[in-house]
Amino acid sequence: MAARLLDGAGLARTMRADLQPHVQEFTARVGRPPGLALVLVGDDPASHVYVGSKRTHGTEVGFRVDLHQRPATTSLEEVLDLVRSLNADPAIDGILVQSPLPAAMGSDAARRVFETIDPAKDVDGFTAENVGRLVQNREGLVACTPAGIIEMMEREGLTIAGTRAVVIGRSDIVGKPMALLLLHRHATVTIAHSKTPDLPAVCREADILVAAIGRAGFVTADFVKPGAVVIDVGMNRVTDEADVVRFFGEGSKRHLAWQQRGSVLMGDVHPRVEAVAGALTPVPGGVGPLTIAMLMKNTLTAALRRAG
């Protein structure tokens, strides 16, 4: 039996609709809408798409959304000065600096930016204070992708407490906060990575398997316990026709899409996993839309806290 597909795009639409009356209530009470500042530096095409989507959805729910776009030649100090000015702006409740930053800024640029953002406005949940609050299971702003996954699992009635969970990937943005959120909901959690011996065997123990490594089709059916919940966080652009045919088959919908566009999107999970898993997030249309919906939720949360 094919896995139940978890409709992240549909849930994201529902979440945005649920936020709108609360945004309207906030605006009427405070005399201004919640404010979200988006900072985009450089010319990365994917970043422009992501920021455009965040701007559109934020405006739709009723936020004031300010886009601060800077060229790739902008210095790190100029970005930090911009962040400091947004920290001091009373009309801005949330600040998001889109990653990646230009390589010329240095390898520690993102860390320095996150250290500069006011934790009360850190709607990405990346500052040390908000990460520390998550570790201690205290109230704070939580990284959007892991928070969106938990929101989906809870709304879909999927059991977390008492399960074994494996998270493949140890990034600060997804892997580590995902593991903590599952742990706080009483799962027994393993973080697996490139140095984990016999990775497929470790993953086969999981009732919940989260793949967040950025490698197209890496998680095959051999990794998956029959009936497991599989969360695919990957978003990989496949441009080689041989890979498209290998993953999806000659003449498939994805192959035809590749012939039209020259690329297709797929996750970290191989398509054949659908035949083994009990539930699965598709790519696209699974985790990605939830990330933006949780950004909207975090922005409203930050605005409400700041307004008392």
mmCIF file of C-alpha atoms in Angstrom:
data_model
loop_
_atom_site.group_PDB
_atom_site.id
_atom_site.type_symbol
_atom_site.label_atom_id
_atom_site.label_comp_id
_atom_site.label_asym_id
_atom_site.label_seq_id
_atom_site.Cartn_x
_atom_site.Cartn_y
_atom_site.Cartn_z
ATOM 1 C CA MET A 1 0.000 0.000 0.000
ATOM 2 C CA ALA A 2 1.337 3.463 -0.918
ATOM 3 C CA ALA A 3 2.179 5.839 1.905
ATOM 4 C CA ARG A 4 -0.291 8.461 3.049
ATOM 5 C CA LEU A 5 0.972 11.753 1.621
ATOM 6 C CA LEU A 6 1.048 14.618 4.128
ATOM 7 C CA ASP A 7 -0.239 17.790 2.474
ATOM 8 C CA GLY A 8 2.017 20.527 3.789
ATOM 9 C CA ALA A 9 0.817 23.019 1.199
ATOM 10 C CA GLY A 10 -2.817 22.573 2.230
ATOM 11 C CA LEU A 11 -1.978 22.858 5.922
ATOM 12 C CA ALA A 12 0.073 26.002 5.266
ATOM 13 C CA ARG A 13 -2.957 27.620 3.598
ATOM 14 C CA THR A 14 -5.099 26.694 6.606
ATOM 15 C CA MET A 15 -2.528 28.105 9.027
ATOM 16 C CA ARG A 16 -2.323 31.415 7.158
ATOM 17 C CA ALA A 17 -6.109 31.664 7.137
ATOM 18 C CA ASP A 18 -6.162 30.953 10.883
ATOM 19 C CA LEU A 19 -3.664 33.781 11.481
ATOM 20 C CA GLN A 20 -5.589 36.492 9.626
ATOM 21 C CA PRO A 21 -8.236 37.297 12.293
ATOM 22 C CA HIS A 22 -5.511 37.454 14.961
ATOM 23 C CA VAL A 23 -3.494 39.824 12.787
ATOM 24 C CA GLN A 24 -6.576 41.986 12.293
ATOM 25 C CA GLU A 25 -7.237 42.017 16.047
ATOM 26 C CA PHE A 26 -3.616 42.988 16.751
ATOM 27 C CA THR A 27 -3.735 45.781 14.172
ATOM 28 C CA ALA A 28 -6.952 47.208 15.619
ATOM 29 C CA ARG A 29 -5.675 47.054 19.195
ATOM 30 C CA VAL A 30 -2.119 48.311 18.682
ATOM 31 C CA GLY A 31 -2.816 50.725 15.841
ATOM 32 C CA ARG A 32 -0.373 49.148 13.404
ATOM 33 C CA PRO A 33 0.079 45.757 11.725
ATOM 34 C CA PRO A 34 2.783 43.306 12.797
ATOM 35 C CA GLY A 35 5.999 44.269 11.030
ATOM 36 C CA LEU A 36 8.360 41.849 9.281
ATOM 37 C CA ALA A 37 11.697 42.986 7.818
ATOM 38 C CA LEU A 38 13.296 40.789 5.148
ATOM 39 C CA VAL A 39 16.974 41.371 4.390
ATOM 40 C CA LEU A 40 18.268 39.980 1.088
ATOM 41 C CA VAL A 41 21.929 40.385 0.157
ATOM 42 C CA GLY A 42 23.334 39.282 -3.192
ATOM 43 C CA ASP A 43 22.010 37.608 -6.319
ATOM 44 C CA ASP A 44 21.345 33.992 -5.340
ATOM 45 C CA PRO A 45 18.331 32.997 -7.504
ATOM 46 C CA ALA A 46 16.831 30.604 -4.968
ATOM 47 C CA SER A 47 17.058 33.236 -2.221
ATOM 48 C CA HIS A 48 15.153 35.697 -4.378
ATOM 49 C CA VAL A 49 12.387 33.125 -4.892
ATOM 50 C CA TYR A 50 12.191 32.297 -1.178
ATOM 51 C CA VAL A 51 12.125 35.935 -0.094
ATOM 52 C CA GLY A 52 9.502 36.760 -2.709
ATOM 53 C CA SER A 53 7.263 34.009 -1.369
ATOM 54 C CA LYS A 54 7.736 35.179 2.219
ATOM 55 C CA ARG A 55 6.912 38.736 1.219
ATOM 56 C CA THR A 56 3.768 37.670 -0.639
ATOM 57 C CA HIS A 57 2.410 35.467 2.135
ATOM 58 C CA GLY A 58 3.243 38.010 4.840
ATOM 59 C CA THR A 59 1.349 40.710 2.976
ATOM 60 C CA GLU A 60 -1.608 38.365 2.418
ATOM 61 C CA VAL A 61 -2.053 37.705 6.151
ATOM 62 C CA GLY A 62 -1.956 41.434 6.882
ATOM 63 C CA PHE A 63 1.630 42.140 7.938
ATOM 64 C CA ARG A 64 3.670 45.143 7.039
ATOM 65 C CA VAL A 65 6.531 43.536 5.114
ATOM 66 C CA ASP A 66 9.644 45.616 4.373
ATOM 67 C CA LEU A 67 12.191 44.221 1.916
ATOM 68 C CA HIS A 68 15.741 45.506 2.354
ATOM 69 C CA GLN A 69 17.660 44.385 -0.713
ATOM 70 C CA ARG A 70 21.406 44.945 -0.962
ATOM 71 C CA PRO A 71 23.967 44.061 -3.680
ATOM 72 C CA ALA A 72 26.549 41.291 -3.269
ATOM 73 C CA THR A 73 29.227 43.955 -2.788
ATOM 74 C CA THR A 74 27.655 45.051 0.515
ATOM 75 C CA SER A 75 30.018 44.625 3.454
ATOM 76 C CA LEU A 76 29.202 42.584 6.535
ATOM 77 C CA GLU A 77 29.399 45.737 8.683
ATOM 78 C CA GLU A 78 26.771 47.384 6.487
ATOM 79 C CA VAL A 79 24.469 44.401 7.001
ATOM 80 C CA LEU A 80 25.073 44.480 10.758
ATOM 81 C CA ASP A 81 24.300 48.217 10.824
ATOM 82 C CA LEU A 82 21.046 47.533 8.978
ATOM 83 C CA VAL A 83 20.119 44.830 11.494
ATOM 84 C CA ARG A 84 20.854 47.198 14.389
ATOM 85 C CA SER A 85 18.582 49.829 12.863
ATOM 86 C CA LEU A 86 15.803 47.240 12.493
ATOM 87 C CA ASN A 87 16.319 46.176 16.118
ATOM 88 C CA ALA A 88 15.631 49.787 17.120
ATOM 89 C CA ASP A 89 12.595 50.249 14.841
ATOM 90 C CA PRO A 90 9.421 49.998 16.978
ATOM 91 C CA ALA A 91 7.295 49.136 13.929
ATOM 92 C CA ILE A 92 9.329 45.995 13.173
ATOM 93 C CA ASP A 93 8.526 42.860 15.175
ATOM 94 C CA GLY A 94 10.456 40.273 13.170
ATOM 95 C CA ILE A 95 13.783 40.291 11.315
ATOM 96 C CA LEU A 96 14.824 37.660 8.799
ATOM 97 C CA VAL A 97 18.203 37.781 7.056
ATOM 98 C CA GLN A 98 18.062 35.362 4.132
ATOM 99 C CA SER A 99 20.828 32.766 3.872
ATOM 100 C CA PRO A 100 23.229 32.194 2.286
ATOM 101 C CA LEU A 101 25.088 35.473 2.554
ATOM 102 C CA PRO A 102 27.709 36.250 -0.126
ATOM 103 C CA ALA A 103 30.869 34.184 0.357
ATOM 104 C CA ALA A 104 32.993 37.347 0.342
ATOM 105 C CA MET A 105 31.550 38.265 3.756
ATOM 106 C CA GLY A 106 33.448 35.391 5.354
ATOM 107 C CA SER A 107 32.600 32.014 6.812
ATOM 108 C CA ASP A 108 31.347 33.440 10.108
ATOM 109 C CA ALA A 109 29.070 36.089 8.551
ATOM 110 C CA ALA A 110 25.815 34.286 9.313
ATOM 111 C CA ARG A 111 26.825 33.699 12.944
ATOM 112 C CA ARG A 112 27.691 37.366 13.413
ATOM 113 C CA VAL A 113 24.380 38.426 11.900
ATOM 114 C CA PHE A 114 22.428 36.077 14.164
ATOM 115 C CA GLU A 115 24.343 37.397 17.186
ATOM 116 C CA THR A 116 23.265 40.922 16.258
ATOM 117 C CA ILE A 117 19.523 40.280 15.803
ATOM 118 C CA ASP A 118 17.417 41.130 18.853
ATOM 119 C CA PRO A 119 16.233 37.716 20.171
ATOM 120 C CA ALA A 120 12.734 39.157 20.608
ATOM 121 C CA LYS A 121 12.660 39.796 16.839
ATOM 122 C CA ASP A 122 14.463 36.604 15.798
ATOM 123 C CA VAL A 123 11.611 35.008 13.849
ATOM 124 C CA ASP A 124 14.015 32.450 12.337
ATOM 125 C CA GLY A 125 14.814 31.142 15.844
ATOM 126 C CA PHE A 126 18.571 31.123 15.224
ATOM 127 C CA THR A 127 19.970 33.370 17.961
ATOM 128 C CA ALA A 128 21.849 31.761 20.833
ATOM 129 C CA GLU A 129 19.194 32.912 23.299
ATOM 130 C CA ASN A 130 16.323 31.299 21.408
ATOM 131 C CA VAL A 131 18.331 28.124 20.791
ATOM 132 C CA GLY A 132 19.138 27.985 24.505
ATOM 133 C CA ARG A 133 15.463 28.383 25.359
ATOM 134 C CA LEU A 134 14.657 25.504 23.034
ATOM 135 C CA VAL A 135 17.290 23.302 24.700
ATOM 136 C CA GLN A 136 15.685 24.034 28.077
ATOM 137 C CA ASN A 137 12.143 23.604 26.660
ATOM 138 C CA ARG A 138 11.272 27.184 27.565
ATOM 139 C CA GLU A 139 9.094 29.624 25.656
ATOM 140 C CA GLY A 140 10.910 31.210 22.714
ATOM 141 C CA LEU A 141 10.961 31.573 18.949
ATOM 142 C CA VAL A 142 11.753 28.220 17.305
ATOM 143 C CA ALA A 143 13.363 27.519 13.917
ATOM 144 C CA CYS A 144 10.582 27.515 11.337
ATOM 145 C CA THR A 145 11.172 24.245 9.462
ATOM 146 C CA PRO A 146 11.319 21.938 12.522
ATOM 147 C CA ALA A 147 8.424 23.805 14.165
ATOM 148 C CA GLY A 148 6.368 23.396 10.999
ATOM 149 C CA ILE A 149 7.062 19.664 10.929
ATOM 150 C CA ILE A 150 5.852 19.283 14.514
ATOM 151 C CA GLU A 151 2.759 21.370 13.729
ATOM 152 C CA MET A 152 1.960 19.086 10.796
ATOM 153 C CA MET A 153 2.496 15.887 12.753
ATOM 154 C CA GLU A 154 0.292 17.044 15.605
ATOM 155 C CA ARG A 155 -2.483 18.271 13.321
ATOM 156 C CA GLU A 156 -2.340 15.004 11.351
ATOM 157 C CA GLY A 157 -2.708 13.003 14.582
ATOM 158 C CA LEU A 158 0.650 11.256 14.201
ATOM 159 C CA THR A 159 2.047 9.783 17.409
ATOM 160 C CA ILE A 160 5.343 11.176 18.710
ATOM 161 C CA ALA A 161 5.447 10.199 22.395
ATOM 162 C CA GLY A 162 6.998 6.783 22.944
ATOM 163 C CA THR A 163 8.322 6.430 19.415
ATOM 164 C CA ARG A 164 11.882 6.037 18.147
ATOM 165 C CA ALA A 165 12.933 8.921 15.916
ATOM 166 C CA VAL A 166 16.011 9.293 13.724
ATOM 167 C CA VAL A 167 17.034 12.656 12.296
ATOM 168 C CA ILE A 168 19.563 12.448 9.443
ATOM 169 C CA GLY A 169 21.485 15.716 9.537
ATOM 170 C CA ARG A 170 22.915 17.823 12.356
ATOM 171 C CA SER A 171 22.550 21.375 11.069
ATOM 172 C CA ASP A 172 21.723 24.226 13.428
ATOM 173 C CA ILE A 173 18.790 25.172 11.177
ATOM 174 C CA VAL A 174 16.981 21.817 10.959
ATOM 175 C CA GLY A 175 18.719 18.763 12.412
ATOM 176 C CA LYS A 176 19.491 19.868 15.967
ATOM 177 C CA PRO A 177 16.254 21.802 16.659
ATOM 178 C CA MET A 178 14.233 18.980 15.070
ATOM 179 C CA ALA A 179 15.797 16.463 17.447
ATOM 180 C CA LEU A 180 15.102 18.701 20.441
ATOM 181 C CA LEU A 181 11.450 19.246 19.504
ATOM 182 C CA LEU A 182 10.931 15.491 19.150
ATOM 183 C CA LEU A 183 12.748 14.859 22.425
ATOM 184 C CA HIS A 184 10.552 17.384 24.253
ATOM 185 C CA ARG A 185 7.534 15.439 22.976
ATOM 186 C CA HIS A 186 8.887 12.234 24.513
ATOM 187 C CA ALA A 187 10.366 10.491 21.490
ATOM 188 C CA THR A 188 13.642 8.589 21.834
ATOM 189 C CA VAL A 189 15.855 10.456 19.382
ATOM 190 C CA THR A 190 19.008 9.597 17.434
ATOM 191 C CA ILE A 191 20.839 12.197 15.351
ATOM 192 C CA ALA A 192 22.551 10.435 12.451
ATOM 193 C CA HIS A 193 25.050 11.910 10.001
ATOM 194 C CA SER A 194 27.799 11.117 7.501
ATOM 195 C CA LYS A 195 29.986 9.437 10.151
ATOM 196 C CA THR A 196 27.230 7.166 11.511
ATOM 197 C CA PRO A 197 28.203 3.491 11.020
ATOM 198 C CA ASP A 198 25.673 1.420 9.048
ATOM 199 C CA LEU A 199 23.340 4.349 8.537
ATOM 200 C CA PRO A 200 20.554 2.327 6.847
ATOM 201 C CA ALA A 201 20.352 -0.043 9.828
ATOM 202 C CA VAL A 202 20.124 2.885 12.271
ATOM 203 C CA CYS A 203 17.370 4.477 10.209
ATOM 204 C CA ARG A 204 15.384 1.235 9.963
ATOM 205 C CA GLU A 205 14.841 1.397 13.719
ATOM 206 C CA ALA A 206 12.895 4.638 13.379
ATOM 207 C CA ASP A 207 9.149 5.054 13.686
ATOM 208 C CA ILE A 208 9.774 8.657 12.598
ATOM 209 C CA LEU A 209 12.547 9.326 10.076
ATOM 210 C CA VAL A 210 13.508 12.921 9.219
ATOM 211 C CA ALA A 211 15.845 13.397 6.244
ATOM 212 C CA ALA A 212 17.605 16.767 6.150
ATOM 213 C CA ILE A 213 20.938 16.323 4.379
ATOM 214 C CA GLY A 214 20.543 17.961 0.956
ATOM 215 C CA ARG A 215 21.338 14.890 -1.193
ATOM 216 C CA ALA A 216 18.761 13.970 -3.830
ATOM 217 C CA GLY A 217 17.233 10.531 -3.347
ATOM 218 C CA PHE A 218 19.781 9.509 -0.717
ATOM 219 C CA VAL A 219 17.265 7.812 1.594
ATOM 220 C CA THR A 220 16.183 4.627 -0.177
ATOM 221 C CA ALA A 221 13.613 2.029 0.826
ATOM 222 C CA ASP A 222 16.410 0.127 2.585
ATOM 223 C CA PHE A 223 16.535 2.939 5.179
ATOM 224 C CA VAL A 224 12.852 2.768 6.096
ATOM 225 C CA LYS A 225 10.986 0.634 8.597
ATOM 226 C CA PRO A 226 7.681 -0.502 7.043
ATOM 227 C CA GLY A 227 4.922 1.855 8.123
ATOM 228 C CA ALA A 228 7.281 4.577 9.403
ATOM 229 C CA VAL A 229 6.535 8.283 9.136
ATOM 230 C CA VAL A 230 9.104 9.785 6.746
ATOM 231 C CA ILE A 231 9.651 13.544 6.723
ATOM 232 C CA ASP A 232 11.586 14.769 3.684
ATOM 233 C CA VAL A 233 13.159 18.177 4.320
ATOM 234 C CA GLY A 234 15.362 18.083 1.209
ATOM 235 C CA MET A 235 14.884 20.474 -1.697
ATOM 236 C CA ASN A 236 17.279 19.484 -4.477
ATOM 237 C CA ARG A 237 17.271 20.630 -8.086
ATOM 238 C CA VAL A 238 18.090 17.713 -10.406
ATOM 239 C CA THR A 239 19.382 18.799 -13.803
ATOM 240 C CA ASP A 240 20.857 15.605 -15.259
ATOM 241 C CA GLU A 241 18.378 13.613 -17.370
ATOM 242 C CA ALA A 242 19.978 10.296 -16.440
ATOM 243 C CA ASP A 243 19.342 11.041 -12.749
ATOM 244 C CA VAL A 244 15.741 12.037 -13.435
ATOM 245 C CA VAL A 245 15.126 8.774 -15.311
ATOM 246 C CA ARG A 246 16.906 6.779 -12.583
ATOM 247 C CA PHE A 247 14.758 8.286 -9.843
ATOM 248 C CA PHE A 248 11.380 8.627 -11.559
ATOM 249 C CA GLY A 249 11.453 6.470 -14.701
ATOM 250 C CA GLU A 250 11.498 7.291 -18.388
ATOM 251 C CA GLY A 251 8.306 8.995 -19.527
ATOM 252 C CA SER A 252 7.172 9.795 -15.976
ATOM 253 C CA LYS A 253 5.605 13.142 -15.078
ATOM 254 C CA ARG A 254 8.889 14.326 -13.593
ATOM 255 C CA HIS A 255 10.774 13.241 -16.712
ATOM 256 C CA LEU A 256 8.334 15.159 -18.912
ATOM 257 C CA ALA A 257 8.719 18.179 -16.603
ATOM 258 C CA TRP A 258 12.496 17.936 -16.959
ATOM 259 C CA GLN A 259 12.145 17.900 -20.753
ATOM 260 C CA GLN A 260 10.191 21.160 -20.539
ATOM 261 C CA ARG A 261 12.253 22.989 -17.918
ATOM 262 C CA GLY A 262 15.656 21.310 -17.815
ATOM 263 C CA SER A 263 15.391 20.547 -14.089
ATOM 264 C CA VAL A 264 13.050 19.083 -11.481
ATOM 265 C CA LEU A 265 12.837 19.404 -7.720
ATOM 266 C CA MET A 266 13.090 16.388 -5.462
ATOM 267 C CA GLY A 267 13.822 15.685 -1.849
ATOM 268 C CA ASP A 268 16.382 13.630 0.040
ATOM 269 C CA VAL A 269 14.045 10.613 -0.064
ATOM 270 C CA HIS A 270 13.950 8.241 -3.033
ATOM 271 C CA PRO A 271 10.508 7.978 -4.706
ATOM 272 C CA ARG A 272 10.365 4.209 -4.031
ATOM 273 C CA VAL A 273 10.128 4.909 -0.298
ATOM 274 C CA GLU A 274 6.441 5.695 -0.878
ATOM 275 C CA ALA A 275 5.807 1.963 -1.194
ATOM 276 C CA VAL A 276 7.290 1.264 2.263
ATOM 277 C CA ALA A 277 6.466 4.238 4.486
ATOM 278 C CA GLY A 278 3.199 4.673 6.335
ATOM 279 C CA ALA A 279 3.178 8.448 5.830
ATOM 280 C CA LEU A 280 5.418 10.674 3.729
ATOM 281 C CA THR A 281 5.868 14.361 2.954
ATOM 282 C CA PRO A 282 6.096 15.009 -0.807
ATOM 283 C CA VAL A 283 8.597 17.336 -2.460
ATOM 284 C CA PRO A 284 7.487 19.866 -3.499
ATOM 285 C CA GLY A 285 4.364 20.570 -1.433
ATOM 286 C CA GLY A 286 5.386 19.042 1.874
ATOM 287 C CA VAL A 287 7.696 20.708 4.369
ATOM 288 C CA GLY A 288 8.588 23.808 2.320
ATOM 289 C CA PRO A 289 5.228 25.631 2.567
ATOM 290 C CA LEU A 290 5.077 24.904 6.302
ATOM 291 C CA THR A 291 8.378 26.719 6.841
ATOM 292 C CA ILE A 292 6.886 29.949 5.514
ATOM 293 C CA ALA A 293 3.645 29.438 7.455
ATOM 294 C CA MET A 294 5.632 29.059 10.677
ATOM 295 C CA LEU A 295 7.547 32.246 9.842
ATOM 296 C CA MET A 296 4.193 34.035 9.754
ATOM 297 C CA LYS A 297 3.191 32.442 13.069
ATOM 298 C CA ASN A 298 6.524 33.403 14.677
ATOM 299 C CA THR A 299 6.143 36.985 13.475
ATOM 300 C CA LEU A 300 2.698 37.309 15.022
ATOM 301 C CA THR A 301 3.973 35.693 18.235
ATOM 302 C CA ALA A 302 6.865 38.180 18.384
ATOM 303 C CA ALA A 303 4.490 41.090 17.769
ATOM 304 C CA LEU A 304 2.111 39.982 20.515
ATOM 305 C CA ARG A 305 4.928 39.578 23.033
ATOM 306 C CA ARG A 306 6.425 42.951 22.184
ATOM 307 C CA ALA A 307 3.025 44.621 22.479
ATOM 308 C CA GLY A 308 2.398 43.005 25.855
#
